[in-house]
Amino acid sequence: MSNLRIGQLARAADFTEKTLRFYDEIGLLRPSGRSASGYRLYDEQAIERLRFVRRAQGLGLSLDDMRTILEIGDEGRVPCGHVVSVVDRELARVDGQLRRLRSLRRDLVMLRGRLSDGIASGRAKPGYCEHLAKAPESSTRRDAPNHIR
């Protein structure tokens, strides 16, 4: 399976053609050549690069991180040292998100208890929910990770 055109590569690797063109623009993917008609052509290595991109995305690596790792490999160097620093940074980011989420969960559990108590005792008032208005500041999702807002 050599000399794949972009549509064939997209189907083989389960990406859209638009995504592959973008990856080509930013240096994640490079055609092995061009056809006589000017179409981009890709070899088996392109499929392997795209598998790497998919795995790296799943681990939270940025496109810049992926490009740097691929460039190091393309230069014939071993990228594992760089990958360690990227993974360490991602671990720190995930740990921070977990701390914020645990705090948010504690606040939500407390709020849920207050709401249940207020409803059961008949102290709930018409209008806005005063328990929510009095909830700790950390209960607002201001500090929560962007993808859960």
mmCIF file of C-alpha atoms in Angstrom:
data_model
loop_
_atom_site.group_PDB
_atom_site.id
_atom_site.type_symbol
_atom_site.label_atom_id
_atom_site.label_comp_id
_atom_site.label_asym_id
_atom_site.label_seq_id
_atom_site.Cartn_x
_atom_site.Cartn_y
_atom_site.Cartn_z
ATOM 1 C CA MET A 1 0.000 0.000 0.000
ATOM 2 C CA SER A 2 2.365 2.740 -1.196
ATOM 3 C CA ASN A 3 1.710 6.024 -2.939
ATOM 4 C CA LEU A 4 -1.655 6.675 -1.362
ATOM 5 C CA ARG A 5 -3.493 9.815 -2.309
ATOM 6 C CA ILE A 6 -4.883 11.894 0.535
ATOM 7 C CA GLY A 7 -8.399 10.420 0.320
ATOM 8 C CA GLN A 8 -7.042 6.879 0.429
ATOM 9 C CA LEU A 9 -4.821 7.743 3.386
ATOM 10 C CA ALA A 10 -7.743 9.402 5.173
ATOM 11 C CA ARG A 11 -9.838 6.245 4.813
ATOM 12 C CA ALA A 12 -6.972 3.932 5.768
ATOM 13 C CA ALA A 13 -6.105 5.919 8.903
ATOM 14 C CA ASP A 14 -9.648 7.074 9.809
ATOM 15 C CA PHE A 15 -8.995 10.819 9.573
ATOM 16 C CA THR A 16 -10.693 13.412 7.403
ATOM 17 C CA GLU A 17 -8.941 14.798 4.357
ATOM 18 C CA LYS A 18 -9.257 18.277 5.863
ATOM 19 C CA THR A 19 -7.430 17.117 9.002
ATOM 20 C CA LEU A 20 -4.658 15.535 6.941
ATOM 21 C CA ARG A 21 -4.186 18.742 4.954
ATOM 22 C CA PHE A 22 -3.975 20.659 8.225
ATOM 23 C CA TYR A 23 -1.428 18.167 9.593
ATOM 24 C CA ASP A 24 0.560 18.633 6.390
ATOM 25 C CA GLU A 25 0.485 22.437 6.843
ATOM 26 C CA ILE A 26 1.781 22.270 10.428
ATOM 27 C CA GLY A 27 4.426 19.623 9.773
ATOM 28 C CA LEU A 28 2.895 16.551 11.413
ATOM 29 C CA LEU A 29 2.469 14.784 8.104
ATOM 30 C CA ARG A 30 4.624 14.998 5.026
ATOM 31 C CA PRO A 31 3.840 13.620 1.607
ATOM 32 C CA SER A 32 6.459 11.250 0.242
ATOM 33 C CA GLY A 33 5.982 12.901 -3.138
ATOM 34 C CA ARG A 34 3.518 14.263 -5.654
ATOM 35 C CA SER A 35 1.789 12.609 -8.567
ATOM 36 C CA ALA A 36 2.215 13.883 -12.129
ATOM 37 C CA SER A 37 -1.087 15.699 -11.560
ATOM 38 C CA GLY A 38 0.222 17.359 -8.392
ATOM 39 C CA TYR A 39 -1.664 15.231 -5.874
ATOM 40 C CA ARG A 40 0.037 14.577 -2.553
ATOM 41 C CA LEU A 41 1.236 10.988 -2.254
ATOM 42 C CA TYR A 42 1.851 9.195 1.030
ATOM 43 C CA ASP A 43 3.638 5.986 1.939
ATOM 44 C CA GLU A 44 3.255 3.458 4.776
ATOM 45 C CA GLN A 45 5.236 5.718 7.109
ATOM 46 C CA ALA A 46 2.408 8.266 6.921
ATOM 47 C CA ILE A 47 -0.002 5.704 8.382
ATOM 48 C CA GLU A 48 2.437 5.037 11.238
ATOM 49 C CA ARG A 49 2.782 8.767 11.898
ATOM 50 C CA LEU A 50 -0.994 9.105 12.034
ATOM 51 C CA ARG A 51 -1.231 6.184 14.475
ATOM 52 C CA PHE A 52 1.304 7.998 16.643
ATOM 53 C CA VAL A 53 -0.740 11.220 16.410
ATOM 54 C CA ARG A 54 -3.923 9.401 17.426
ATOM 55 C CA ARG A 55 -2.217 7.796 20.464
ATOM 56 C CA ALA A 56 -0.561 11.080 21.453
ATOM 57 C CA GLN A 57 -3.896 12.917 21.206
ATOM 58 C CA GLY A 58 -5.447 10.319 23.488
ATOM 59 C CA LEU A 59 -2.760 11.065 26.066
ATOM 60 C CA GLY A 60 -3.390 14.808 25.896
ATOM 61 C CA LEU A 61 -0.251 15.843 24.010
ATOM 62 C CA SER A 62 -0.451 19.072 22.050
ATOM 63 C CA LEU A 63 0.104 19.299 18.312
ATOM 64 C CA ASP A 64 3.323 21.224 19.022
ATOM 65 C CA ASP A 65 4.543 18.413 21.282
ATOM 66 C CA MET A 66 3.747 15.839 18.606
ATOM 67 C CA ARG A 67 5.514 17.858 15.925
ATOM 68 C CA THR A 68 8.625 18.241 18.086
ATOM 69 C CA ILE A 69 8.716 14.519 18.872
ATOM 70 C CA LEU A 70 8.329 13.639 15.192
ATOM 71 C CA GLU A 71 10.996 16.177 14.172
ATOM 72 C CA ILE A 72 13.457 14.702 16.670
ATOM 73 C CA GLY A 73 12.811 11.246 15.206
ATOM 74 C CA ASP A 74 13.064 12.567 11.638
ATOM 75 C CA GLU A 75 16.508 13.951 12.498
ATOM 76 C CA GLY A 76 17.591 10.436 13.461
ATOM 77 C CA ARG A 77 17.669 11.184 17.178
ATOM 78 C CA VAL A 78 15.869 9.328 19.970
ATOM 79 C CA PRO A 79 12.919 11.433 21.224
ATOM 80 C CA CYS A 80 12.334 9.531 24.480
ATOM 81 C CA GLY A 81 14.081 12.123 26.679
ATOM 82 C CA HIS A 82 11.861 14.846 25.296
ATOM 83 C CA VAL A 83 8.808 12.617 25.698
ATOM 84 C CA VAL A 84 9.631 12.188 29.406
ATOM 85 C CA SER A 85 9.502 15.963 29.927
ATOM 86 C CA VAL A 86 6.227 16.213 27.974
ATOM 87 C CA VAL A 87 4.692 13.385 30.012
ATOM 88 C CA ASP A 88 5.862 14.992 33.269
ATOM 89 C CA ARG A 89 4.198 18.253 32.251
ATOM 90 C CA GLU A 90 0.973 16.434 31.328
ATOM 91 C CA LEU A 91 0.991 14.558 34.643
ATOM 92 C CA ALA A 92 1.303 17.852 36.528
ATOM 93 C CA ARG A 93 -1.581 19.305 34.506
ATOM 94 C CA VAL A 94 -3.786 16.262 35.157
ATOM 95 C CA ASP A 95 -2.906 16.301 38.867
ATOM 96 C CA GLY A 96 -3.993 19.954 39.045
ATOM 97 C CA GLN A 97 -7.263 19.137 37.308
ATOM 98 C CA LEU A 98 -7.877 16.254 39.707
ATOM 99 C CA ARG A 99 -7.319 18.538 42.718
ATOM 100 C CA ARG A 100 -9.772 21.092 41.339
ATOM 101 C CA LEU A 101 -12.318 18.400 40.520
ATOM 102 C CA ARG A 102 -12.064 16.845 44.008
ATOM 103 C CA SER A 103 -12.638 20.272 45.548
ATOM 104 C CA LEU A 104 -15.560 20.911 43.224
ATOM 105 C CA ARG A 105 -17.043 17.518 44.097
ATOM 106 C CA ARG A 106 -16.789 18.210 47.849
ATOM 107 C CA ASP A 107 -18.547 21.542 47.374
ATOM 108 C CA LEU A 108 -21.285 19.964 45.265
ATOM 109 C CA VAL A 109 -21.866 17.214 47.850
ATOM 110 C CA MET A 110 -22.181 19.850 50.600
ATOM 111 C CA LEU A 111 -24.553 21.921 48.475
ATOM 112 C CA ARG A 112 -26.645 18.841 47.675
ATOM 113 C CA GLY A 113 -26.966 18.091 51.393
ATOM 114 C CA ARG A 114 -28.049 21.645 52.199
ATOM 115 C CA LEU A 115 -30.579 21.612 49.388
ATOM 116 C CA SER A 116 -32.047 18.302 50.524
ATOM 117 C CA ASP A 117 -32.242 19.524 54.128
ATOM 118 C CA GLY A 118 -33.939 22.764 53.056
ATOM 119 C CA ILE A 119 -36.490 20.946 50.924
ATOM 120 C CA ALA A 120 -37.227 18.304 53.582
ATOM 121 C CA SER A 121 -37.650 20.894 56.343
ATOM 122 C CA GLY A 122 -39.856 23.145 54.238
ATOM 123 C CA ARG A 123 -37.396 26.057 54.585
ATOM 124 C CA ALA A 124 -36.884 26.396 50.836
ATOM 125 C CA LYS A 125 -38.091 29.791 49.636
ATOM 126 C CA PRO A 126 -39.587 30.867 46.323
ATOM 127 C CA GLY A 127 -37.288 32.686 43.898
ATOM 128 C CA TYR A 128 -33.657 31.849 43.341
ATOM 129 C CA CYS A 129 -32.037 29.103 45.366
ATOM 130 C CA GLU A 130 -30.338 30.830 48.299
ATOM 131 C CA HIS A 131 -28.155 27.781 49.008
ATOM 132 C CA LEU A 132 -26.661 28.048 45.556
ATOM 133 C CA ALA A 133 -26.079 31.777 45.994
ATOM 134 C CA LYS A 134 -24.271 31.085 49.300
ATOM 135 C CA ALA A 135 -22.190 28.199 47.950
ATOM 136 C CA PRO A 136 -18.400 28.514 48.340
ATOM 137 C CA GLU A 137 -16.658 30.382 45.537
ATOM 138 C CA SER A 138 -14.802 27.233 44.477
ATOM 139 C CA SER A 139 -18.140 25.673 43.576
ATOM 140 C CA THR A 140 -18.326 27.946 40.590
ATOM 141 C CA ARG A 141 -16.637 26.329 37.666
ATOM 142 C CA ARG A 142 -14.272 29.236 37.183
ATOM 143 C CA ASP A 143 -11.310 27.065 38.180
ATOM 144 C CA ALA A 144 -12.551 23.889 36.519
ATOM 145 C CA PRO A 145 -10.787 22.576 33.430
ATOM 146 C CA ASN A 146 -12.016 24.144 30.193
ATOM 147 C CA HIS A 147 -13.395 20.948 28.728
ATOM 148 C CA ILE A 148 -15.943 20.465 31.533
ATOM 149 C CA ARG A 149 -17.398 23.968 31.546
#
